[in-house]
PDB file of C-alpha atoms in Angstrom:
ATOM      1  CA  MET A   1      28.817   0.564  27.799  1.00  0.00           C
ATOM      2  CA  ASN A   2      27.210  -0.363  30.402  1.00  0.00           C
ATOM      3  CA  THR A   3      27.697   3.314  32.716  1.00  0.00           C
ATOM      4  CA  ALA A   4      24.905   5.839  32.608  1.00  0.00           C
ATOM      5  CA  GLU A   5      27.373   8.168  30.642  1.00  0.00           C
ATOM      6  CA  GLY A   6      27.604   6.529  27.517  1.00  0.00           C
ATOM      7  CA  ARG A   7      24.325   5.998  26.825  1.00  0.00           C
ATOM      8  CA  SER A   8      22.723   8.438  24.299  1.00  0.00           C
ATOM      9  CA  ARG A   9      19.352   8.402  23.301  1.00  0.00           C
ATOM     10  CA  TRP A  10      19.566   6.269  19.773  1.00  0.00           C
ATOM     11  CA  GLY A  11      22.011   3.997  21.059  1.00  0.00           C
ATOM     12  CA  ARG A  12      25.293   2.740  19.701  1.00  0.00           C
ATOM     13  CA  THR A  13      26.959   0.214  17.545  1.00  0.00           C
ATOM     14  CA  ARG A  14      29.756  -1.678  17.229  1.00  0.00           C
ATOM     15  CA  LEU A  15      31.674  -1.111  13.313  1.00  0.00           C
ATOM     16  CA  GLY A  16      34.521  -2.895  13.207  1.00  0.00           C
ATOM     17  CA  SER A  17      36.882  -1.621  16.175  1.00  0.00           C
ATOM     18  CA  ARG A  18      34.999   1.555  17.058  1.00  0.00           C
ATOM     19  CA  ASP A  19      31.559   2.796  18.183  1.00  0.00           C
ATOM     20  CA  VAL A  20      29.102   4.706  16.116  1.00  0.00           C
ATOM     21  CA  SER A  21      25.616   5.788  16.214  1.00  0.00           C
ATOM     22  CA  ALA A  22      23.106   3.211  15.644  1.00  0.00           C
ATOM     23  CA  MET A  23      21.488   5.997  14.070  1.00  0.00           C
ATOM     24  CA  ALA A  24      24.613   6.762  11.096  1.00  0.00           C
ATOM     25  CA  VAL A  25      24.612   2.988  10.545  1.00  0.00           C
ATOM     26  CA  SER A  26      20.434   2.678  10.304  1.00  0.00           C
ATOM     27  CA  VAL A  27      19.377   5.368   7.829  1.00  0.00           C
ATOM     28  CA  PRO A  28      21.793   5.344   5.036  1.00  0.00           C
ATOM     29  CA  SER A  29      21.765   1.122   5.672  1.00  0.00           C
ATOM     30  CA  GLY A  30      17.185   1.649   5.558  1.00  0.00           C
ATOM     31  CA  ILE A  31      17.448   3.404   2.567  1.00  0.00           C
ATOM     32  CA  VAL A  32      19.656   1.583   0.638  1.00  0.00           C
ATOM     33  CA  LEU A  33      17.154  -1.779   1.496  1.00  0.00           C
ATOM     34  CA  ALA A  34      14.211   0.560   0.566  1.00  0.00           C
ATOM     35  CA  ALA A  35      15.483   1.610  -2.692  1.00  0.00           C
ATOM     36  CA  VAL A  36      16.476  -2.483  -3.254  1.00  0.00           C
ATOM     37  CA  MET A  37      12.884  -3.055  -2.390  1.00  0.00           C
ATOM     38  CA  GLY A  38      11.329  -0.507  -4.423  1.00  0.00           C
ATOM     39  CA  ALA A  39      12.890  -1.914  -7.311  1.00  0.00           C
ATOM     40  CA  LEU A  40      12.134  -5.110  -6.920  1.00  0.00           C
ATOM     41  CA  ALA A  41       8.234  -3.773  -6.952  1.00  0.00           C
ATOM     42  CA  VAL A  42       8.943  -2.186  -9.897  1.00  0.00           C
ATOM     43  CA  SER A  43      10.649  -5.347 -11.278  1.00  0.00           C
ATOM     44  CA  VAL A  44       7.738  -7.793 -10.320  1.00  0.00           C
ATOM     45  CA  GLY A  45       5.437  -5.006 -11.817  1.00  0.00           C
ATOM     46  CA  MET A  46       3.842  -3.908  -8.457  1.00  0.00           C
ATOM     47  CA  ALA A  47       4.678  -0.056  -9.409  1.00  0.00           C
ATOM     48  CA  GLY A  48       2.580   0.478 -12.012  1.00  0.00           C
ATOM     49  CA  SER A  49       2.834   1.872 -14.802  1.00  0.00           C
ATOM     50  CA  ASP A  50       5.289   5.124 -14.513  1.00  0.00           C
ATOM     51  CA  ALA A  51       7.925   2.371 -13.121  1.00  0.00           C
ATOM     52  CA  LEU A  52      10.198   5.773 -11.865  1.00  0.00           C
ATOM     53  CA  VAL A  53       7.033   7.078  -9.824  1.00  0.00           C
ATOM     54  CA  GLY A  54       6.409   3.742  -8.976  1.00  0.00           C
ATOM     55  CA  PHE A  55      10.024   3.405  -7.302  1.00  0.00           C
ATOM     56  CA  LEU A  56       9.841   6.320  -5.531  1.00  0.00           C
ATOM     57  CA  VAL A  57       6.774   6.005  -3.989  1.00  0.00           C
ATOM     58  CA  PHE A  58       7.669   2.506  -3.012  1.00  0.00           C
ATOM     59  CA  SER A  59      11.240   3.287  -1.514  1.00  0.00           C
ATOM     60  CA  PHE A  60       9.608   6.709  -0.094  1.00  0.00           C
ATOM     61  CA  CYS A  61       7.040   4.424   1.769  1.00  0.00           C
ATOM     62  CA  LEU A  62       9.034   2.118   2.685  1.00  0.00           C
ATOM     63  CA  ALA A  63      12.549   4.090   3.902  1.00  0.00           C
ATOM     64  CA  ALA A  64      11.264   4.611   7.581  1.00  0.00           C
ATOM     65  CA  PRO A  65      10.238   1.122   8.318  1.00  0.00           C
ATOM     66  CA  CYS A  66      12.998  -0.237   6.726  1.00  0.00           C
ATOM     67  CA  VAL A  67      15.440   2.536   9.025  1.00  0.00           C
ATOM     68  CA  GLY A  68      13.681   1.105  11.734  1.00  0.00           C
ATOM     69  CA  VAL A  69      14.099  -2.674  11.630  1.00  0.00           C
ATOM     70  CA  VAL A  70      18.152  -1.761  10.251  1.00  0.00           C
ATOM     71  CA  TRP A  71      18.526  -0.021  13.743  1.00  0.00           C
ATOM     72  CA  VAL A  72      16.670  -2.686  15.647  1.00  0.00           C
ATOM     73  CA  SER A  73      19.374  -5.414  14.359  1.00  0.00           C
ATOM     74  CA  VAL A  74      22.196  -3.056  14.732  1.00  0.00           C
ATOM     75  CA  VAL A  75      21.775  -1.701  18.492  1.00  0.00           C
ATOM     76  CA  ASP A  76      23.526  -2.382  21.749  1.00  0.00           C
ATOM     77  CA  ARG A  77      20.577  -2.275  24.010  1.00  0.00           C
ATOM     78  CA  ALA A  78      23.263  -1.315  26.710  1.00  0.00           C
ATOM     79  CA  SER A  79      23.934   1.977  25.055  1.00  0.00           C
ATOM     80  CA  VAL A  80      20.380   3.186  25.002  1.00  0.00           C
ATOM     81  CA  ARG A  81      19.646   5.903  27.782  1.00  0.00           C
ATOM     82  CA  GLY A  82      16.843   4.790  29.369  1.00  0.00           C
ATOM     83  CA  ALA A  83      16.233   0.981  28.202  1.00  0.00           C
ATOM     84  CA  VAL A  84      15.811  -1.950  30.684  1.00  0.00           C
ATOM     85  CA  VAL A  85      19.278  -3.757  31.755  1.00  0.00           C
ATOM     86  CA  HIS A  86      17.266  -7.289  32.093  1.00  0.00           C
ATOM     87  CA  GLU A  87      14.115  -6.563  30.141  1.00  0.00           C
ATOM     88  CA  GLU A  88      13.182 -10.815  30.786  1.00  0.00           C
ATOM     89  CA  GLU A  89      13.214  -9.937  34.424  1.00  0.00           C
ATOM     90  CA  SER A  90      10.151  -6.742  34.112  1.00  0.00           C
ATOM     91  CA  VAL A  91       7.166  -6.570  35.286  1.00  0.00           C
ATOM     92  CA  GLU A  92       5.848  -6.170  31.143  1.00  0.00           C
ATOM     93  CA  SER A  93       7.705  -8.899  30.513  1.00  0.00           C
ATOM     94  CA  SER A  94       5.282 -10.916  33.262  1.00  0.00           C
ATOM     95  CA  TRP A  95       2.432  -9.712  31.581  1.00  0.00           C
ATOM     96  CA  TYR A  96       3.077 -10.485  28.154  1.00  0.00           C
ATOM     97  CA  GLY A  97       4.014 -14.316  28.730  1.00  0.00           C
ATOM     98  CA  ARG A  98       1.159 -14.917  31.378  1.00  0.00           C
ATOM     99  CA  ALA A  99      -1.179 -12.740  27.935  1.00  0.00           C
ATOM    100  CA  ALA A 100       0.666 -15.285  25.632  1.00  0.00           C
ATOM    101  CA  ALA A 101       0.113 -18.514  27.369  1.00  0.00           C
ATOM    102  CA  GLY A 102      -3.734 -17.181  27.809  1.00  0.00           C
ATOM    103  CA  SER A 103      -4.013 -16.478  24.028  1.00  0.00           C
ATOM    104  CA  PHE A 104      -2.569 -19.190  22.571  1.00  0.00           C
ATOM    105  CA  THR A 105      -5.149 -21.540  24.502  1.00  0.00           C
ATOM    106  CA  ASP A 106      -8.026 -19.500  23.739  1.00  0.00           C
ATOM    107  CA  VAL A 107      -6.691 -19.204  20.108  1.00  0.00           C
ATOM    108  CA  VAL A 108      -6.374 -23.044  19.598  1.00  0.00           C
ATOM    109  CA  ALA A 109     -10.179 -23.600  21.734  1.00  0.00           C
ATOM    110  CA  PHE A 110     -11.785 -21.231  19.147  1.00  0.00           C
ATOM    111  CA  ALA A 111     -10.113 -22.993  16.388  1.00  0.00           C
ATOM    112  CA  GLY A 112     -11.190 -26.605  18.136  1.00  0.00           C
ATOM    113  CA  LEU A 113     -14.996 -25.472  18.190  1.00  0.00           C
ATOM    114  CA  GLY A 114     -14.397 -23.606  14.469  1.00  0.00           C
ATOM    115  CA  ALA A 115     -13.515 -27.104  13.049  1.00  0.00           C
ATOM    116  CA  VAL A 116     -16.363 -28.988  14.930  1.00  0.00           C
ATOM    117  CA  VAL A 117     -18.756 -26.263  13.774  1.00  0.00           C
ATOM    118  CA  LEU A 118     -18.093 -25.925   9.865  1.00  0.00           C
ATOM    119  CA  THR A 119     -17.928 -29.920  10.155  1.00  0.00           C
ATOM    120  CA  ALA A 120     -21.088 -29.861  10.927  1.00  0.00           C
ATOM    121  CA  VAL A 121     -22.601 -27.626   9.214  1.00  0.00           C
ATOM    122  CA  GLY A 122     -20.904 -28.788   5.910  1.00  0.00           C
ATOM    123  CA  ASP A 123     -20.184 -25.337   3.815  1.00  0.00           C
ATOM    124  CA  SER A 124     -16.793 -24.829   2.237  1.00  0.00           C
ATOM    125  CA  VAL A 125     -15.151 -21.882   3.880  1.00  0.00           C
ATOM    126  CA  ASP A 126     -12.644 -19.476   2.523  1.00  0.00           C
ATOM    127  CA  GLY A 127      -8.829 -20.699   4.123  1.00  0.00           C
ATOM    128  CA  SER A 128      -7.709 -17.120   4.442  1.00  0.00           C
ATOM    129  CA  LEU A 129     -10.970 -15.784   5.739  1.00  0.00           C
ATOM    130  CA  VAL A 130     -10.602 -18.194   8.200  1.00  0.00           C
ATOM    131  CA  MET A 131      -6.382 -17.664   8.753  1.00  0.00           C
ATOM    132  CA  ALA A 132      -7.160 -14.275   9.022  1.00  0.00           C
ATOM    133  CA  SER A 133      -9.495 -14.590  11.674  1.00  0.00           C
ATOM    134  CA  VAL A 134      -7.605 -16.888  13.951  1.00  0.00           C
ATOM    135  CA  VAL A 135      -5.181 -13.859  13.841  1.00  0.00           C
ATOM    136  CA  VAL A 136      -7.412 -11.361  14.531  1.00  0.00           C
ATOM    137  CA  ALA A 137      -9.005 -13.693  17.977  1.00  0.00           C
ATOM    138  CA  ALA A 138      -5.729 -13.779  18.408  1.00  0.00           C
ATOM    139  CA  ALA A 139      -4.480 -10.302  18.889  1.00  0.00           C
ATOM    140  CA  VAL A 140      -7.535  -9.735  20.331  1.00  0.00           C
ATOM    141  CA  SER A 141      -7.358 -12.180  22.922  1.00  0.00           C
ATOM    142  CA  PHE A 142      -3.589 -11.162  23.570  1.00  0.00           C
ATOM    143  CA  GLY A 143      -4.539  -7.724  24.245  1.00  0.00           C
ATOM    144  CA  ILE A 144      -7.399  -8.389  26.130  1.00  0.00           C
ATOM    145  CA  ARG A 145      -5.390 -10.654  28.812  1.00  0.00           C
ATOM    146  CA  TYR A 146      -2.242  -8.055  28.759  1.00  0.00           C
ATOM    147  CA  GLY A 147      -4.830  -5.646  29.888  1.00  0.00           C
ATOM    148  CA  ILE A 148      -6.490  -7.137  32.442  1.00  0.00           C
ATOM    149  CA  ALA A 149      -2.510  -8.425  33.558  1.00  0.00           C
ATOM    150  CA  ALA A 150      -1.501  -4.987  33.819  1.00  0.00           C
ATOM    151  CA  ARG A 151      -4.991  -4.022  35.934  1.00  0.00           C
ATOM    152  CA  ARG A 152      -4.616  -6.287  37.943  1.00  0.00           C
ATOM    153  CA  SER A 153      -0.439  -6.048  39.019  1.00  0.00           C
ATOM    154  CA  THR A 154      -1.019  -2.057  39.360  1.00  0.00           C
ATOM    155  CA  ARG A 155      -3.982  -2.071  41.795  1.00  0.00           C
TER     156      ARG A 155
END
Protein backbone atom coordinates (compact mmCIF):
# COMPACT_ATOMS: atom_id res chain seq x y z
CA MET A 1 0.00 0.00 0.00
CA ASN A 2 2.97 2.37 -0.22
CA THR A 3 2.25 3.41 -3.79
CA ALA A 4 0.10 6.40 -4.66
CA GLU A 5 -2.21 4.20 -6.77
CA GLY A 6 -3.09 2.05 -3.74
CA ARG A 7 -4.18 5.03 -1.67
CA SER A 8 -7.73 6.19 -1.16
CA ARG A 9 -9.37 9.18 0.48
CA TRP A 10 -10.51 7.23 3.56
CA GLY A 11 -7.81 4.55 3.60
CA ARG A 12 -7.96 0.80 3.83
CA THR A 13 -7.53 -1.81 6.52
CA ARG A 14 -6.69 -5.51 6.67
CA LEU A 15 -9.63 -7.74 7.50
CA GLY A 16 -8.39 -11.27 7.61
CA SER A 17 -6.44 -11.83 4.41
CA ARG A 18 -8.04 -9.06 2.33
CA ASP A 19 -7.93 -5.29 2.16
CA VAL A 20 -11.22 -3.50 2.73
CA SER A 21 -12.21 0.13 2.98
CA ALA A 22 -11.57 1.46 6.48
CA MET A 23 -14.98 3.14 6.41
CA ALA A 24 -16.66 -0.21 5.65
CA VAL A 25 -15.35 -1.39 9.01
CA SER A 26 -15.59 1.89 10.92
CA VAL A 27 -19.20 2.87 10.20
CA PRO A 28 -20.93 -0.33 11.40
CA SER A 29 -18.52 -0.78 14.30
CA GLY A 30 -18.91 2.86 15.36
CA ILE A 31 -22.70 2.64 15.23
CA VAL A 32 -22.66 -0.52 17.35
CA LEU A 33 -20.30 1.16 19.82
CA ALA A 34 -22.59 4.22 19.98
CA ALA A 35 -25.60 1.95 20.60
CA VAL A 36 -23.75 0.19 23.42
CA MET A 37 -22.88 3.55 24.96
CA GLY A 38 -26.50 4.68 24.58
CA ALA A 39 -27.68 1.53 26.35
CA LEU A 40 -25.13 2.15 29.08
CA ALA A 41 -26.45 5.71 29.51
CA VAL A 42 -29.98 4.35 29.87
CA SER A 43 -28.90 1.66 32.34
CA VAL A 44 -27.17 4.14 34.67
CA GLY A 45 -30.07 6.59 34.53
CA MET A 46 -28.49 9.38 32.49
CA ALA A 47 -31.11 9.19 29.74
CA GLY A 48 -34.05 10.67 31.63
CA SER A 49 -37.53 9.30 32.13
CA ASP A 50 -38.15 8.02 28.59
CA ALA A 51 -35.59 5.28 28.04
CA LEU A 52 -36.18 4.88 24.30
CA VAL A 53 -35.77 8.57 23.54
CA GLY A 54 -32.72 8.76 25.79
CA PHE A 55 -31.18 5.75 24.08
CA LEU A 56 -31.81 7.21 20.61
CA VAL A 57 -30.49 10.66 21.52
CA PHE A 58 -27.34 9.31 23.16
CA SER A 59 -26.72 6.86 20.31
CA PHE A 60 -27.26 9.50 17.64
CA CYS A 61 -25.01 12.05 19.34
CA LEU A 62 -22.24 9.50 19.91
CA ALA A 63 -22.38 7.85 16.47
CA ALA A 64 -20.04 10.22 14.61
CA PRO A 65 -17.38 10.39 17.36
CA CYS A 66 -17.48 6.59 17.72
CA VAL A 67 -17.11 6.08 13.96
CA GLY A 68 -14.14 8.47 14.04
CA VAL A 69 -12.47 6.67 16.93
CA VAL A 70 -12.90 3.29 15.25
CA TRP A 71 -11.59 4.68 11.94
CA VAL A 72 -8.49 6.11 13.62
CA SER A 73 -7.83 2.76 15.28
CA VAL A 74 -8.24 0.57 12.16
CA VAL A 75 -6.97 2.61 9.20
CA ASP A 76 -3.58 1.88 7.67
CA ARG A 77 -1.90 5.31 7.41
CA ALA A 78 0.04 4.24 4.35
CA SER A 79 -3.23 3.73 2.48
CA VAL A 80 -4.60 7.25 3.03
CA ARG A 81 -4.11 9.61 0.10
CA GLY A 82 -2.11 12.68 1.16
CA ALA A 83 -0.88 11.24 4.46
CA VAL A 84 2.71 12.05 5.38
CA VAL A 85 4.84 8.92 5.20
CA HIS A 86 7.15 9.76 8.12
CA GLU A 87 5.05 12.09 10.23
CA GLU A 88 7.65 12.20 13.00
CA GLU A 89 10.00 13.99 10.58
CA SER A 90 7.52 16.67 9.54
CA VAL A 91 7.92 20.31 10.48
CA GLU A 92 4.59 20.23 12.33
CA SER A 93 5.92 17.45 14.52
CA SER A 94 8.87 19.61 15.55
CA TRP A 95 6.50 22.51 16.31
CA TYR A 96 4.40 20.14 18.41
CA GLY A 97 7.43 18.88 20.34
CA ARG A 98 8.68 22.37 21.12
CA ALA A 99 5.22 23.57 22.15
CA ALA A 100 4.60 20.54 24.36
CA ALA A 101 7.93 20.89 26.15
CA GLY A 102 7.45 24.59 26.72
CA SER A 103 3.86 24.28 27.90
CA PHE A 104 4.83 21.55 30.35
CA THR A 105 7.40 23.89 31.85
CA ASP A 106 4.76 26.63 32.04
CA VAL A 107 2.26 24.35 33.78
CA VAL A 108 4.83 23.22 36.35
CA ALA A 109 5.77 26.85 37.04
CA PHE A 110 2.13 27.98 37.29
CA ALA A 111 1.23 25.05 39.54
CA GLY A 112 4.19 25.81 41.81
CA LEU A 113 3.30 29.48 42.04
CA GLY A 114 -0.33 28.58 42.66
CA ALA A 115 0.63 26.24 45.48
CA VAL A 116 2.73 28.95 47.09
CA VAL A 117 -0.08 31.51 46.82
CA LEU A 118 -2.70 29.11 48.19
CA THR A 119 -0.41 28.18 51.06
CA ALA A 120 0.22 31.84 51.90
CA VAL A 121 -3.45 32.84 51.67
CA GLY A 122 -4.70 29.79 53.53
CA ASP A 123 -8.08 29.59 51.80
CA SER A 124 -9.41 26.27 50.65
CA VAL A 125 -10.21 25.97 46.97
CA ASP A 126 -12.32 23.37 45.18
CA GLY A 127 -10.01 20.73 43.70
CA SER A 128 -12.01 20.34 40.50
CA LEU A 129 -11.72 24.10 39.86
CA VAL A 130 -7.96 23.92 40.33
CA MET A 131 -7.59 20.95 37.98
CA ALA A 132 -9.79 22.59 35.35
CA SER A 133 -7.65 25.72 35.61
CA VAL A 134 -4.48 23.68 35.12
CA VAL A 135 -5.92 21.98 32.01
CA VAL A 136 -7.03 25.32 30.54
CA ALA A 137 -3.64 26.90 31.29
CA ALA A 138 -1.87 23.97 29.61
CA ALA A 139 -4.08 24.19 26.52
CA VAL A 140 -3.66 27.96 26.20
CA SER A 141 0.10 27.73 26.73
CA PHE A 142 0.41 24.96 24.15
CA GLY A 143 -1.70 26.82 21.59
CA ILE A 144 0.30 30.02 21.96
CA ARG A 145 3.64 28.22 21.79
CA TYR A 146 2.58 26.15 18.75
CA GLY A 147 1.45 29.29 16.94
CA ILE A 148 4.73 31.06 17.73
CA ALA A 149 6.77 28.07 16.52
CA ALA A 150 4.76 27.89 13.29
CA ARG A 151 5.07 31.61 12.67
CA ARG A 152 8.83 31.63 13.32
CA SER A 153 9.51 28.80 10.90
CA THR A 154 7.42 30.27 8.07
CA ARG A 155 9.25 33.58 8.07
